[in-house]
Amino acid sequence: YGAGERLYRTGDLVRRLADGTLEYRGRADGQVKVRGHRMELGEIESALARHPRVLAAAVAVHGTGVDAVLAGYVTWRDEEGDVRELGDFLRQDLPEYMVPAV
């Protein structure tokens, strides 16, 4: 880009290499795209954390392209919880494509 030109803030992080090409480095936020759907990982983590038996939650994307899946990680408040029950809980507030597969 040149002086005075407009830029569009995409949320992507890039760096300019010595030869002038741009190298993609990731995202500045928690937005991801999985199987054609854009989503915020923080929204899924918040939904997980609202479950009364969940103490802490994190979500990550594993794989790339068509092999990408959402993985949810939780720390239970007491004994190990029921993962199927947790999935049902998430489906009350989230679309199916935002419910972690594992």
Short mmCIF file of C-alpha atoms in Angstrom, two decimals:
data_model
loop_
_atom_site.label_atom_id
_atom_site.label_comp_id
_atom_site.label_asym_id
_atom_site.label_seq_id
_atom_site.Cartn_x
_atom_site.Cartn_y
_atom_site.Cartn_z
CA TYR A 1 0.00 0.00 0.00
CA GLY A 2 1.10 3.56 -0.50
CA ALA A 3 0.77 6.80 1.43
CA GLY A 4 -2.82 8.02 1.50
CA GLU A 5 -4.28 4.68 0.37
CA ARG A 6 -7.12 3.11 2.32
CA LEU A 7 -6.65 -0.14 4.19
CA TYR A 8 -9.24 -2.64 5.32
CA ARG A 9 -8.68 -3.97 8.85
CA THR A 10 -9.30 -7.70 8.47
CA GLY A 11 -7.95 -8.84 11.84
CA ASP A 12 -5.25 -10.85 10.06
CA LEU A 13 -1.64 -10.47 11.21
CA VAL A 14 0.97 -10.31 8.45
CA ARG A 15 4.55 -9.22 8.06
CA ARG A 16 6.28 -7.83 5.00
CA LEU A 17 9.32 -9.86 3.94
CA ALA A 18 12.48 -8.34 2.49
CA ASP A 19 11.29 -9.15 -1.05
CA GLY A 20 8.03 -7.26 -0.44
CA THR A 21 5.70 -10.25 -0.13
CA LEU A 22 3.35 -10.54 2.83
CA GLU A 23 3.55 -13.55 5.15
CA TYR A 24 0.36 -14.54 7.00
CA ARG A 25 1.00 -14.92 10.76
CA GLY A 26 -2.48 -15.59 12.15
CA ARG A 27 -5.34 -13.58 13.63
CA ALA A 28 -5.33 -10.66 16.06
CA ASP A 29 -8.56 -11.98 17.63
CA GLY A 30 -10.17 -15.34 18.40
CA GLN A 31 -12.07 -15.58 15.12
CA VAL A 32 -11.65 -18.85 13.23
CA LYS A 33 -13.23 -20.47 10.19
CA VAL A 34 -14.17 -24.14 10.44
CA ARG A 35 -15.99 -25.99 7.65
CA GLY A 36 -17.02 -22.70 6.05
CA HIS A 37 -18.38 -21.10 9.23
CA ARG A 38 -16.78 -18.11 10.94
CA MET A 39 -16.97 -18.08 14.72
CA GLU A 40 -15.35 -16.61 17.82
CA LEU A 41 -13.69 -19.18 20.08
CA GLY A 42 -14.42 -16.94 23.08
CA GLU A 43 -18.17 -17.24 22.47
CA ILE A 44 -17.94 -21.04 22.65
CA GLU A 45 -15.70 -20.88 25.73
CA SER A 46 -18.23 -18.60 27.45
CA ALA A 47 -21.05 -21.02 26.65
CA LEU A 48 -19.03 -23.91 28.10
CA ALA A 49 -18.22 -21.91 31.23
CA ARG A 50 -21.93 -21.22 31.86
CA HIS A 51 -22.52 -24.90 32.58
CA PRO A 52 -22.91 -25.19 36.37
CA ARG A 53 -20.42 -28.05 36.67
CA VAL A 54 -17.66 -26.42 34.56
CA LEU A 55 -14.94 -24.54 36.42
CA ALA A 56 -12.86 -23.47 33.40
CA ALA A 57 -13.08 -23.94 29.63
CA ALA A 58 -10.99 -23.52 26.49
CA VAL A 59 -11.64 -24.23 22.81
CA ALA A 60 -9.12 -24.82 20.02
CA VAL A 61 -9.19 -25.79 16.36
CA HIS A 62 -7.37 -29.00 15.47
CA GLY A 63 -6.47 -29.78 11.88
CA THR A 64 -6.81 -27.63 8.79
CA GLY A 65 -9.15 -27.34 5.84
CA VAL A 66 -11.80 -30.04 5.64
CA ASP A 67 -10.12 -31.89 8.52
CA ALA A 68 -10.52 -28.99 10.97
CA VAL A 69 -12.57 -29.72 14.09
CA LEU A 70 -13.39 -27.79 17.24
CA ALA A 71 -12.06 -29.30 20.46
CA GLY A 72 -13.41 -28.20 23.82
CA TYR A 73 -11.48 -28.60 27.06
CA VAL A 74 -13.08 -28.26 30.48
CA THR A 75 -12.09 -28.51 34.11
CA TRP A 76 -14.99 -29.92 36.11
CA ARG A 77 -15.94 -28.45 39.49
CA ASP A 78 -16.37 -31.91 41.00
CA GLU A 79 -16.04 -35.42 39.62
CA GLU A 80 -15.81 -35.95 35.87
CA GLY A 81 -18.88 -34.71 34.04
CA ASP A 82 -20.94 -36.18 31.24
CA VAL A 83 -19.62 -34.97 27.88
CA ARG A 84 -22.90 -35.80 26.10
CA GLU A 85 -24.82 -33.73 28.64
CA LEU A 86 -22.39 -30.86 28.01
CA GLY A 87 -23.02 -31.09 24.26
CA ASP A 88 -26.78 -30.98 24.84
CA PHE A 89 -26.29 -27.94 27.09
CA LEU A 90 -24.32 -26.12 24.37
CA ARG A 91 -26.92 -26.90 21.70
CA GLN A 92 -29.47 -24.87 23.70
CA ASP A 93 -27.56 -21.66 22.87
CA LEU A 94 -25.21 -22.43 19.98
CA PRO A 95 -25.75 -23.63 16.41
CA GLU A 96 -24.57 -27.18 15.75
CA TYR A 97 -21.48 -26.04 13.82
CA MET A 98 -20.21 -24.26 16.97
CA VAL A 99 -20.49 -27.29 19.27
CA PRO A 100 -17.04 -28.88 19.73
CA ALA A 101 -16.73 -32.36 18.25
CA VAL A 102 -14.41 -33.54 21.01
#
